[in-house]
Amino acid sequence: MKYYDPEYDRIVDESVPKKQYEWFAAQRWFHKTYEEFLKDNFLNEDMSEIVGPT
């Protein structure tokens, strides 16, 4: 799966958000799930919002 990274204006594969999440998850103050992190920081490849489970 590919995502749009608005911070760097680029299309990335899933390894990029996973690697970023691993770093944040190691921080004591960070308490989001991977899905929440992904939705807050990335968009779908077509630049539409990521919709989480309902």
CSV table of C-alpha atoms in Angstrom, one decimal:
chain,number,residue,atom,x,y,z
A,1,MET,CA,0.0,0.0,0.0
A,2,LYS,CA,1.2,3.5,-0.7
A,3,TYR,CA,0.5,6.7,1.1
A,4,TYR,CA,0.9,10.5,0.5
A,5,ASP,CA,3.2,12.2,3.1
A,6,PRO,CA,2.0,15.8,3.1
A,7,GLU,CA,4.9,17.0,5.3
A,8,TYR,CA,7.4,16.1,2.5
A,9,ASP,CA,4.9,16.2,-0.4
A,10,ARG,CA,5.8,12.7,-1.6
A,11,ILE,CA,4.3,9.3,-2.1
A,12,VAL,CA,5.7,6.6,0.1
A,13,ASP,CA,5.3,2.9,0.7
A,14,GLU,CA,4.0,1.6,4.0
A,15,SER,CA,7.6,1.1,5.3
A,16,VAL,CA,7.8,4.9,5.9
A,17,PRO,CA,4.9,5.4,8.2
A,18,LYS,CA,5.7,2.1,10.0
A,19,LYS,CA,9.3,3.2,10.7
A,20,GLN,CA,8.1,6.6,11.9
A,21,TYR,CA,5.5,5.0,14.1
A,22,GLU,CA,8.1,2.7,15.6
A,23,TRP,CA,10.1,5.7,16.7
A,24,PHE,CA,7.1,7.5,18.2
A,25,ALA,CA,5.8,4.4,19.9
A,26,ALA,CA,9.1,4.1,21.8
A,27,GLN,CA,8.5,7.6,23.3
A,28,ARG,CA,6.8,7.5,26.8
A,29,TRP,CA,4.5,10.4,25.9
A,30,PHE,CA,3.1,8.8,22.7
A,31,HIS,CA,0.0,6.7,23.1
A,32,LYS,CA,-1.7,6.5,19.7
A,33,THR,CA,-2.4,3.3,17.8
A,34,TYR,CA,-0.7,2.8,14.4
A,35,GLU,CA,-4.1,3.4,12.7
A,36,GLU,CA,-4.5,6.7,14.6
A,37,PHE,CA,-1.0,7.8,13.7
A,38,LEU,CA,-1.5,6.9,10.1
A,39,LYS,CA,-4.8,8.8,9.8
A,40,ASP,CA,-3.3,11.9,11.6
A,41,ASN,CA,-0.1,12.1,9.5
A,42,PHE,CA,-0.7,10.6,6.1
A,43,LEU,CA,-3.2,10.5,3.3
A,44,ASN,CA,-4.1,7.8,0.8
A,45,GLU,CA,-2.0,7.8,-2.3
A,46,ASP,CA,-4.7,9.7,-4.2
A,47,MET,CA,-4.5,12.4,-1.4
A,48,SER,CA,-7.9,11.4,0.1
A,49,GLU,CA,-8.3,11.1,3.8
A,50,ILE,CA,-7.6,7.7,5.4
A,51,VAL,CA,-10.8,6.3,6.8
A,52,GLY,CA,-10.5,4.2,9.9
A,53,PRO,CA,-12.6,1.3,10.9
A,54,THR,CA,-16.2,2.2,11.8
